[in-house]
mmCIF file of C-alpha atoms and ligand atoms in Angstrom:
data_model
loop_
_atom_site.group_PDB
_atom_site.id
_atom_site.type_symbol
_atom_site.label_atom_id
_atom_site.label_comp_id
_atom_site.label_asym_id
_atom_site.label_seq_id
_atom_site.Cartn_x
_atom_site.Cartn_y
_atom_site.Cartn_z
ATOM 1 C CA MET M 564 76.122 -44.400 121.349
ATOM 2 C CA ALA M 565 74.295 -41.495 122.847
ATOM 3 C CA TRP M 566 75.797 -38.083 122.824
ATOM 4 C CA VAL M 567 75.178 -34.382 123.109
ATOM 5 C CA LYS M 568 76.876 -31.978 120.865
ATOM 6 C CA LEU M 569 77.721 -28.325 121.098
ATOM 7 C CA PHE M 570 78.338 -25.819 118.414
ATOM 8 C CA LYS M 571 80.229 -22.699 119.172
ATOM 9 C CA LYS M 572 81.122 -19.666 117.251
ATOM 10 C CA PRO M 573 82.956 -16.484 118.124
ATOM 11 C CA VAL M 574 81.118 -13.804 120.008
ATOM 12 C CA SER M 575 82.527 -11.222 117.618
ATOM 13 C CA ASP M 576 80.658 -12.868 114.770
ATOM 14 C CA ILE M 577 77.448 -12.916 116.724
ATOM 15 C CA GLY M 578 77.845 -9.202 117.260
ATOM 16 C CA LYS M 579 78.334 -8.682 113.557
ATOM 17 C CA SER M 580 75.259 -10.650 112.685
ATOM 18 C CA TYR M 581 72.947 -8.367 114.634
ATOM 19 C CA GLN M 582 72.409 -6.231 111.570
ATOM 20 C CA PRO M 583 68.736 -5.865 110.728
ATOM 21 C CA GLY M 584 67.601 -7.973 107.825
ATOM 22 C CA SER M 585 70.593 -10.260 107.792
ATOM 23 C CA MET M 586 69.158 -13.014 109.938
ATOM 24 C CA VAL M 587 66.555 -15.690 109.611
ATOM 25 C CA SER M 588 63.422 -14.566 111.348
ATOM 26 C CA LEU M 589 61.535 -16.975 113.534
ATOM 27 C CA ALA M 590 58.847 -17.137 110.838
ATOM 28 C CA LEU M 591 61.474 -18.841 108.680
ATOM 29 C CA THR M 592 62.046 -21.481 111.315
ATOM 30 C CA LYS M 593 60.331 -24.640 110.152
ATOM 31 C CA GLY M 594 60.130 -28.234 111.265
ATOM 32 C CA LEU M 595 61.289 -31.252 109.279
ATOM 33 C CA LEU M 596 58.947 -34.204 108.784
ATOM 34 C CA ASN M 597 59.719 -37.657 110.111
ATOM 35 C CA GLU M 598 56.984 -40.107 109.091
ATOM 36 C CA PRO M 599 56.596 -43.391 111.001
ATOM 37 C CA GLY M 600 59.335 -45.809 109.983
ATOM 38 C CA GLN M 601 61.567 -43.149 108.444
ATOM 39 C CA ASN M 602 63.772 -42.684 111.521
ATOM 40 C CA SER M 603 65.094 -39.414 110.145
ATOM 41 C CA CYS M 604 65.414 -37.555 113.468
ATOM 42 C CA PHE M 605 69.234 -37.840 113.405
ATOM 43 C CA LEU M 606 69.351 -36.131 110.008
ATOM 44 C CA ASN M 607 66.663 -33.555 110.822
ATOM 45 C CA SER M 608 68.538 -32.475 113.962
ATOM 46 C CA ALA M 609 71.829 -32.087 112.082
ATOM 47 C CA VAL M 610 70.149 -30.055 109.309
ATOM 48 C CA GLN M 611 68.375 -27.728 111.760
ATOM 49 C CA VAL M 612 71.616 -26.868 113.533
ATOM 50 C CA LEU M 613 73.431 -26.292 110.214
ATOM 51 C CA TRP M 614 70.607 -23.997 109.045
ATOM 52 C CA GLN M 615 70.687 -21.967 112.255
ATOM 53 C CA LEU M 616 74.462 -21.420 112.005
ATOM 54 C CA ASP M 617 74.443 -18.007 110.322
ATOM 55 C CA ILE M 618 78.009 -18.375 109.032
ATOM 56 C CA PHE M 619 77.283 -21.716 107.409
ATOM 57 C CA ARG M 620 73.925 -20.711 105.923
ATOM 58 C CA ARG M 621 75.316 -17.583 104.291
ATOM 59 C CA SER M 622 78.486 -19.228 103.045
ATOM 60 C CA LEU M 623 76.508 -22.013 101.399
ATOM 61 C CA ARG M 624 74.226 -19.499 99.708
ATOM 62 C CA GLN M 625 77.171 -17.564 98.291
ATOM 63 C CA LEU M 626 78.939 -20.560 96.775
ATOM 64 C CA PRO M 627 78.819 -20.270 93.000
ATOM 65 C CA GLY M 628 79.063 -23.918 91.952
ATOM 66 C CA HIS M 629 79.878 -27.475 92.951
ATOM 67 C CA PHE M 630 80.712 -30.898 91.516
ATOM 68 C CA CYS M 631 77.190 -32.270 91.219
ATOM 69 C CA LEU M 632 76.254 -35.902 91.726
ATOM 70 C CA GLY M 633 72.703 -35.534 90.403
ATOM 71 C CA ASP M 634 70.119 -37.582 92.325
ATOM 72 C CA ALA M 635 72.649 -38.600 94.965
ATOM 73 C CA CYS M 636 73.942 -35.068 95.478
ATOM 74 C CA ILE M 637 74.006 -34.211 99.188
ATOM 75 C CA PHE M 638 75.023 -30.660 98.310
ATOM 76 C CA CYS M 639 71.978 -30.067 96.068
ATOM 77 C CA ALA M 640 69.607 -31.751 98.533
ATOM 78 C CA LEU M 641 70.837 -29.644 101.447
ATOM 79 C CA LYS M 642 70.657 -26.455 99.375
ATOM 80 C CA SER M 643 67.132 -27.350 98.341
ATOM 81 C CA ILE M 644 66.013 -27.736 101.988
ATOM 82 C CA PHE M 645 67.631 -24.378 102.799
ATOM 83 C CA THR M 646 65.784 -22.728 99.900
ATOM 84 C CA GLN M 647 62.510 -24.204 101.142
ATOM 85 C CA PHE M 648 63.259 -23.083 104.701
ATOM 86 C CA GLN M 649 63.429 -19.597 103.273
ATOM 87 C CA HIS M 650 60.563 -19.591 100.783
ATOM 88 C CA SER M 651 58.073 -22.341 101.590
ATOM 89 C CA ARG M 652 54.818 -21.520 103.389
ATOM 90 C CA GLU M 653 54.608 -24.970 104.963
ATOM 91 C CA ARG M 654 55.344 -25.242 108.672
ATOM 92 C CA ALA M 655 57.183 -28.535 108.248
ATOM 93 C CA LEU M 656 59.085 -29.790 105.232
ATOM 94 C CA PRO M 657 60.168 -33.240 104.060
ATOM 95 C CA SER M 658 63.864 -34.075 104.315
ATOM 96 C CA ASP M 659 63.426 -37.118 102.034
ATOM 97 C CA ASN M 660 65.653 -35.942 99.177
ATOM 98 C CA LEU M 661 68.586 -35.416 101.508
ATOM 99 C CA ARG M 662 67.857 -38.734 103.214
ATOM 100 C CA HIS M 663 67.953 -40.468 99.811
ATOM 101 C CA ALA M 664 71.150 -38.711 98.731
ATOM 102 C CA LEU M 665 72.783 -39.675 102.030
ATOM 103 C CA ALA M 666 71.666 -43.321 101.731
ATOM 104 C CA GLU M 667 72.853 -43.519 98.113
ATOM 105 C CA THR M 668 76.228 -41.928 98.911
ATOM 106 C CA PHE M 669 76.921 -44.252 101.846
ATOM 107 C CA LYS M 670 75.369 -47.474 100.550
ATOM 108 C CA ASP M 671 78.737 -49.253 100.271
ATOM 109 C CA GLU M 672 79.521 -48.418 103.903
ATOM 110 C CA ARG M 673 75.933 -49.428 104.839
ATOM 111 C CA ARG M 674 75.535 -46.206 106.777
ATOM 112 C CA PHE M 675 72.571 -43.822 106.860
ATOM 113 C CA GLN M 676 70.361 -46.290 104.997
ATOM 114 C CA LEU M 677 66.647 -45.574 104.509
ATOM 115 C CA GLY M 678 64.434 -46.389 107.472
ATOM 116 C CA LEU M 679 67.365 -47.067 109.785
ATOM 117 C CA MET M 680 68.314 -44.931 112.749
ATOM 118 C CA ASP M 681 71.851 -43.570 112.688
ATOM 119 C CA ASP M 682 74.205 -41.294 114.595
ATOM 120 C CA ALA M 683 73.542 -37.553 114.299
ATOM 121 C CA ALA M 684 77.132 -36.462 115.088
ATOM 122 C CA GLU M 685 78.527 -38.679 112.385
ATOM 123 C CA CYS M 686 75.798 -37.529 110.024
ATOM 124 C CA PHE M 687 76.720 -33.895 110.711
ATOM 125 C CA GLU M 688 80.411 -34.638 110.226
ATOM 126 C CA ASN M 689 79.789 -36.594 107.023
ATOM 127 C CA ILE M 690 77.625 -33.851 105.532
ATOM 128 C CA LEU M 691 80.508 -31.423 106.146
ATOM 129 C CA GLU M 692 83.031 -33.826 104.603
ATOM 130 C CA ARG M 693 80.798 -34.277 101.564
ATOM 131 C CA ILE M 694 80.470 -30.519 101.121
ATOM 132 C CA HIS M 695 84.273 -30.357 101.026
ATOM 133 C CA LEU M 696 84.294 -33.059 98.300
ATOM 134 C CA HIS M 697 81.596 -31.251 96.317
ATOM 135 C CA ILE M 698 83.617 -28.014 96.367
ATOM 136 C CA VAL M 699 87.223 -29.216 96.033
ATOM 137 C CA SER M 700 87.076 -32.846 94.949
ATOM 138 C CA ASP M 701 90.808 -33.117 94.239
ATOM 139 C CA ILE M 702 92.142 -31.911 97.603
ATOM 140 C CA GLY M 703 92.471 -34.255 100.585
ATOM 141 C CA MET M 704 90.568 -33.632 103.830
ATOM 142 C CA GLU M 705 93.802 -33.200 105.804
ATOM 143 C CA THR M 706 95.437 -30.711 103.461
ATOM 144 C CA CYS M 707 92.545 -28.515 102.330
ATOM 145 C CA THR M 708 93.305 -24.801 102.447
ATOM 146 C CA SER M 709 90.867 -23.790 99.710
ATOM 147 C CA LYS M 710 89.274 -20.423 100.504
ATOM 148 C CA SER M 711 85.963 -21.583 99.043
ATOM 149 C CA CYS M 712 85.718 -24.748 101.159
ATOM 150 C CA ILE M 713 83.181 -23.903 103.881
ATOM 151 C CA THR M 714 83.963 -27.121 105.719
ATOM 152 C CA HIS M 715 87.615 -26.326 106.310
ATOM 153 C CA GLN M 716 87.429 -22.538 106.385
ATOM 154 C CA LYS M 717 84.667 -22.407 108.997
ATOM 155 C CA PHE M 718 84.666 -25.674 110.930
ATOM 156 C CA ALA M 719 88.096 -27.303 110.829
ATOM 157 C CA MET M 720 90.410 -27.282 113.809
ATOM 158 C CA THR M 721 93.991 -27.601 112.539
ATOM 159 C CA LEU M 722 95.946 -29.245 115.312
ATOM 160 C CA TYR M 723 99.143 -30.982 116.121
ATOM 161 C CA GLU M 724 99.904 -33.119 119.096
ATOM 162 C CA GLN M 725 103.208 -33.551 120.789
ATOM 163 C CA SER M 726 104.468 -34.909 124.064
ATOM 164 C CA VAL M 727 107.206 -33.045 125.886
ATOM 165 C CA CYS M 728 108.977 -34.642 128.836
ATOM 166 C CA ARG M 729 109.185 -32.414 131.904
ATOM 167 C CA SER M 730 111.916 -34.508 133.366
ATOM 168 C CA CYS M 731 114.468 -34.704 130.523
ATOM 169 C CA GLY M 732 113.026 -32.179 128.060
ATOM 170 C CA ALA M 733 112.811 -34.609 125.136
ATOM 171 C CA SER M 734 109.905 -34.050 122.752
ATOM 172 C CA SER M 735 108.167 -36.299 120.245
ATOM 173 C CA ASP M 736 107.765 -35.402 116.562
ATOM 174 C CA PRO M 737 104.692 -33.186 116.179
ATOM 175 C CA LEU M 738 101.761 -35.086 114.674
ATOM 176 C CA PRO M 739 99.520 -32.799 112.597
ATOM 177 C CA PHE M 740 95.820 -33.566 112.105
ATOM 178 C CA THR M 741 92.491 -31.917 111.393
ATOM 179 C CA GLU M 742 89.253 -32.238 113.339
ATOM 180 C CA LEU M 743 85.738 -31.202 112.351
ATOM 181 C CA VAL M 744 84.282 -32.449 115.619
ATOM 182 C CA HIS M 745 86.281 -32.548 118.845
ATOM 183 C CA TYR M 746 85.121 -35.679 120.676
ATOM 184 C CA VAL M 747 85.265 -35.885 124.457
ATOM 185 C CA SER M 748 84.327 -38.859 126.636
ATOM 186 C CA THR M 749 81.562 -38.035 129.126
ATOM 187 C CA THR M 750 83.056 -40.498 131.615
ATOM 188 C CA ALA M 751 86.387 -38.626 131.509
ATOM 189 C CA LEU M 752 84.564 -35.289 131.727
ATOM 190 C CA CYS M 753 82.668 -36.361 134.838
ATOM 191 C CA GLN M 754 85.872 -37.629 136.458
ATOM 192 C CA GLN M 755 87.280 -34.123 135.978
ATOM 193 C CA VAL M 756 84.131 -32.603 137.471
ATOM 194 C CA GLU M 757 84.608 -34.816 140.546
ATOM 195 C CA CYS M 758 88.253 -33.740 140.864
ATOM 196 C CA VAL M 759 87.204 -30.087 140.873
ATOM 197 C CA LEU M 760 84.397 -30.698 143.362
ATOM 198 C CA GLU M 761 86.824 -32.389 145.759
ATOM 199 C CA LYS M 762 88.740 -29.110 145.992
ATOM 200 C CA SER M 763 85.962 -26.547 145.789
ATOM 201 C CA GLU M 764 82.296 -26.516 146.603
ATOM 202 C CA ARG M 765 80.865 -25.844 143.201
ATOM 203 C CA LEU M 766 81.764 -25.639 139.533
ATOM 204 C CA ARG M 767 82.398 -22.248 138.029
ATOM 205 C CA PRO M 768 80.699 -21.937 134.634
ATOM 206 C CA ASP M 769 83.930 -20.573 133.116
ATOM 207 C CA THR M 770 85.836 -23.794 133.773
ATOM 208 C CA PHE M 771 84.038 -25.734 131.037
ATOM 209 C CA GLY M 772 86.909 -25.434 128.517
ATOM 210 C CA GLU M 773 89.498 -26.533 131.095
ATOM 211 C CA LEU M 774 87.346 -29.504 132.032
ATOM 212 C CA LEU M 775 87.113 -30.493 128.372
ATOM 213 C CA GLN M 776 90.868 -30.230 127.883
ATOM 214 C CA ALA M 777 91.591 -32.231 131.002
ATOM 215 C CA ALA M 778 89.015 -34.840 129.981
ATOM 216 C CA SER M 779 90.571 -35.315 126.566
ATOM 217 C CA THR M 780 94.186 -35.498 127.765
ATOM 218 C CA THR M 781 94.117 -37.142 131.205
ATOM 219 C CA GLY M 782 94.766 -40.847 131.042
ATOM 220 C CA ASP M 783 96.256 -40.472 127.566
ATOM 221 C CA LEU M 784 99.810 -40.964 128.834
ATOM 222 C CA ARG M 785 102.776 -41.748 126.601
ATOM 223 C CA ASN M 786 106.258 -42.941 127.374
ATOM 224 C CA CYS M 787 108.969 -40.284 127.249
ATOM 225 C CA PRO M 788 110.295 -40.081 123.662
ATOM 226 C CA SER M 789 113.890 -40.552 124.926
ATOM 227 C CA ASN M 790 112.765 -43.349 127.254
ATOM 228 C CA CYS M 791 113.876 -41.657 130.458
ATOM 229 C CA GLY M 792 111.155 -43.588 132.262
ATOM 230 C CA GLN M 793 108.622 -40.775 132.672
ATOM 231 C CA SER M 794 105.024 -41.082 131.555
ATOM 232 C CA ILE M 795 103.969 -37.834 129.946
ATOM 233 C CA ARG M 796 100.758 -36.204 128.883
ATOM 234 C CA ILE M 797 99.934 -35.387 125.323
ATOM 235 C CA ARG M 798 99.712 -31.701 124.385
ATOM 236 C CA ARG M 799 97.465 -30.445 121.620
ATOM 237 C CA VAL M 800 98.216 -27.164 119.886
ATOM 238 C CA LEU M 801 95.574 -25.391 117.821
ATOM 239 C CA MET M 802 97.076 -23.679 114.791
ATOM 240 C CA ASN M 803 94.070 -21.767 113.431
ATOM 241 C CA CYS M 804 90.987 -19.901 114.613
ATOM 242 C CA PRO M 805 87.870 -21.766 113.430
ATOM 243 C CA ASP M 806 84.567 -19.854 113.226
ATOM 244 C CA ILE M 807 82.621 -22.800 114.528
ATOM 245 C CA VAL M 808 83.892 -25.327 117.039
ATOM 246 C CA THR M 809 81.940 -28.534 117.460
ATOM 247 C CA ILE M 810 82.250 -30.703 120.536
ATOM 248 C CA GLY M 811 80.916 -34.244 120.389
ATOM 249 C CA PHE M 812 80.247 -35.969 123.694
ATOM 250 C CA VAL M 813 80.860 -39.684 123.577
ATOM 251 C CA TRP M 814 78.745 -41.727 125.987
ATOM 252 C CA ASP M 815 80.018 -45.100 127.092
ATOM 253 C CA THR M 816 76.568 -46.599 127.497
ATOM 254 C CA GLU M 817 73.142 -46.034 125.988
ATOM 255 C CA GLN M 818 71.632 -45.503 129.452
ATOM 256 C CA SER M 819 74.000 -43.190 131.245
ATOM 257 C CA ASP M 820 73.586 -41.899 134.781
ATOM 258 C CA LEU M 821 76.073 -39.121 133.993
ATOM 259 C CA THR M 822 73.562 -36.904 132.174
ATOM 260 C CA GLU M 823 72.952 -34.574 135.143
ATOM 261 C CA ASP M 824 76.693 -34.173 135.769
ATOM 262 C CA VAL M 825 77.434 -33.486 132.114
ATOM 263 C CA ILE M 826 74.717 -30.851 131.943
ATOM 264 C CA ARG M 827 76.035 -29.257 135.135
ATOM 265 C CA SER M 828 79.533 -28.976 133.653
ATOM 266 C CA LEU M 829 78.370 -27.144 130.517
ATOM 267 C CA GLY M 830 79.032 -23.448 130.248
ATOM 268 C CA PRO M 831 77.660 -21.149 127.559
ATOM 269 C CA HIS M 832 81.118 -19.675 126.852
ATOM 270 C CA LEU M 833 84.271 -21.396 125.721
ATOM 271 C CA SER M 834 87.707 -20.013 125.052
ATOM 272 C CA LEU M 835 90.014 -21.889 122.697
ATOM 273 C CA CYS M 836 92.953 -21.339 125.073
ATOM 274 C CA GLU M 837 91.175 -23.431 127.681
ATOM 275 C CA LEU M 838 90.235 -26.142 125.234
ATOM 276 C CA PHE M 839 93.793 -26.721 123.964
ATOM 277 C CA TRP M 840 97.197 -26.673 125.583
ATOM 278 C CA ARG M 841 98.306 -23.821 123.337
ATOM 279 C CA VAL M 842 96.700 -21.743 120.592
ATOM 280 C CA ALA M 843 99.192 -20.582 117.966
ATOM 281 C CA ASP M 844 96.857 -18.204 116.143
ATOM 282 C CA GLU M 845 96.645 -14.766 117.748
ATOM 283 C CA ASN M 846 92.943 -14.333 116.929
ATOM 284 C CA GLY M 847 92.349 -17.808 118.253
ATOM 285 C CA ARG M 848 93.908 -16.832 121.590
ATOM 286 C CA ARG M 849 91.554 -13.881 121.975
ATOM 287 C CA THR M 850 88.463 -15.623 120.702
ATOM 288 C CA GLU M 851 85.658 -16.474 123.039
ATOM 289 C CA LEU M 852 83.032 -18.822 121.715
ATOM 290 C CA LEU M 853 79.359 -18.848 122.505
ATOM 291 C CA LEU M 854 77.131 -21.860 122.600
ATOM 292 C CA VAL M 855 74.676 -21.662 119.709
ATOM 293 C CA GLY M 856 73.430 -25.183 119.083
ATOM 294 C CA MET M 857 73.025 -28.630 120.581
ATOM 295 C CA ILE M 858 71.856 -31.984 119.372
ATOM 296 C CA CYS M 859 70.547 -34.237 122.111
ATOM 297 C CA TYR M 860 69.819 -37.931 122.187
ATOM 298 C CA SER M 861 67.399 -39.541 124.561
ATOM 299 C CA SER M 862 65.110 -42.595 124.411
ATOM 300 C CA ARG M 863 66.398 -43.566 120.958
ATOM 301 C CA HIS M 864 65.447 -40.208 119.526
ATOM 302 C CA TYR M 865 67.332 -37.079 118.494
ATOM 303 C CA CYS M 866 66.214 -33.503 118.883
ATOM 304 C CA ALA M 867 68.056 -30.208 118.580
ATOM 305 C CA PHE M 868 68.329 -26.814 120.230
ATOM 306 C CA ALA M 869 69.623 -23.816 118.320
ATOM 307 C CA HIS M 870 70.209 -20.226 119.252
ATOM 308 C CA HIS M 871 68.155 -17.916 117.096
ATOM 309 C CA THR M 872 70.256 -14.862 116.346
ATOM 310 C CA LYS M 873 67.544 -12.321 115.687
ATOM 311 C CA THR M 874 65.413 -12.989 118.750
ATOM 312 C CA SER M 875 68.298 -14.152 120.980
ATOM 313 C CA ARG M 876 66.042 -17.018 121.903
ATOM 314 C CA TRP M 877 66.655 -20.745 121.964
ATOM 315 C CA VAL M 878 64.526 -22.781 119.627
ATOM 316 C CA PHE M 879 63.767 -26.462 120.181
ATOM 317 C CA PHE M 880 63.422 -28.733 117.147
ATOM 318 C CA ASP M 881 61.782 -32.129 117.428
ATOM 319 C CA ASP M 882 61.205 -33.146 113.802
ATOM 320 C CA ALA M 883 58.033 -31.286 112.722
ATOM 321 C CA THR M 884 57.685 -29.566 116.104
ATOM 322 C CA VAL M 885 59.388 -26.205 116.632
ATOM 323 C CA LYS M 886 59.144 -24.368 119.945
ATOM 324 C CA GLU M 887 60.778 -21.352 121.478
ATOM 325 C CA VAL M 888 62.363 -22.216 124.804
ATOM 326 C CA GLY M 889 64.684 -20.660 127.351
ATOM 327 C CA VAL M 890 64.759 -18.230 130.177
ATOM 328 C CA ARG M 891 65.794 -14.714 129.329
ATOM 329 C CA GLN M 892 68.333 -13.532 131.876
ATOM 330 C CA SER M 893 68.541 -9.953 133.075
ATOM 331 C CA GLY M 894 71.538 -9.375 130.806
ATOM 332 C CA GLY M 895 69.501 -10.499 127.823
ATOM 333 C CA GLU M 896 71.241 -13.832 127.742
ATOM 334 C CA VAL M 897 69.317 -17.045 127.451
ATOM 335 C CA VAL M 898 70.554 -20.029 129.375
ATOM 336 C CA PRO M 899 69.426 -23.161 127.600
ATOM 337 C CA PHE M 900 70.451 -25.517 130.350
ATOM 338 C CA ARG M 901 67.697 -24.328 132.591
ATOM 339 C CA ASN M 902 65.255 -26.069 130.306
ATOM 340 C CA ARG M 903 66.103 -29.644 130.879
ATOM 341 C CA ARG M 904 62.427 -30.447 130.974
ATOM 342 C CA ALA M 905 62.217 -29.606 127.323
ATOM 343 C CA TYR M 906 64.208 -32.758 126.599
ATOM 344 C CA PRO M 907 61.939 -35.490 125.264
HETATM 345 ZN ZN1 ZN E 1081 74.574 -31.206 93.152
HETATM 346 ZN ZN1 ZN E 1082 87.984 -28.510 102.391
HETATM 347 ZN ZN1 ZN E 1083 112.092 -37.880 129.528
#
């Protein structure tokens, strides 16, 4: 499964992080090694995006302790890479310890095993889930409200879904759930793009959130809960205001001809109100999110793009290779999507 993934965080937090000395400087941006046969690009891309997320990096640093699993401790291995990102003089670092911890942790599931290629989105999601377990091992993923759990405090979208019949007014019981990554089918997204283009000549960049919502709800029709005969759409309500929202694009085929269309639909800004039918949290309703990171998959290889806070530049990570990319716009904004040629 090939996919592209977006990480968003509130503009207000970006503003806050522009204090001198509080950001990683580009000198601290390092590559991660991927020796022949290791196939660690999926992990390296996930780690680079996590490191570049200012909120995540700082929160992890401030955590006082964790339930340690010794040699197989994903938490320790990730923290160790972060420490080396900060203090090492090497331009590229090994990610082997984290790779080993991941392989050891998931050996029963036969996922993320040494030498084998795996899925970067699921790797990213699993690292976050493991961090939750290392911080609050006795609380379930769905019910975690611990203030010290970075995973849930910063990344989790607390949602419920419900279908309400327009014809008879009946509503289904609300179904609560939590998401760390909001997955959207690229086929459904491109169908929405086509619908818009039938009515107007071009896509407005601010319709990205609406396209995503339509793509994740259209076609998902349920019968009316009181069986009046109507087919009704599912509605998803966001209860909280996450700092970081992660969108995972699901591709139906390895070789997709939808890539151009998907890239065209992307917008650098996203409002939570567009992404969900309703946002219950007042901050969530006002929050506008800014694209700060992407993991891309092409030709059986993962690479990542991340927005570098201090320089306001996009940085491209391809294992040991790190490059600054992007076109600086007159407003000081960098549009990463202009740099499609940077894709491997
Ligand atoms: Zn540990
Ligand atoms: Zn948690
Ligand atoms: Zn009905």
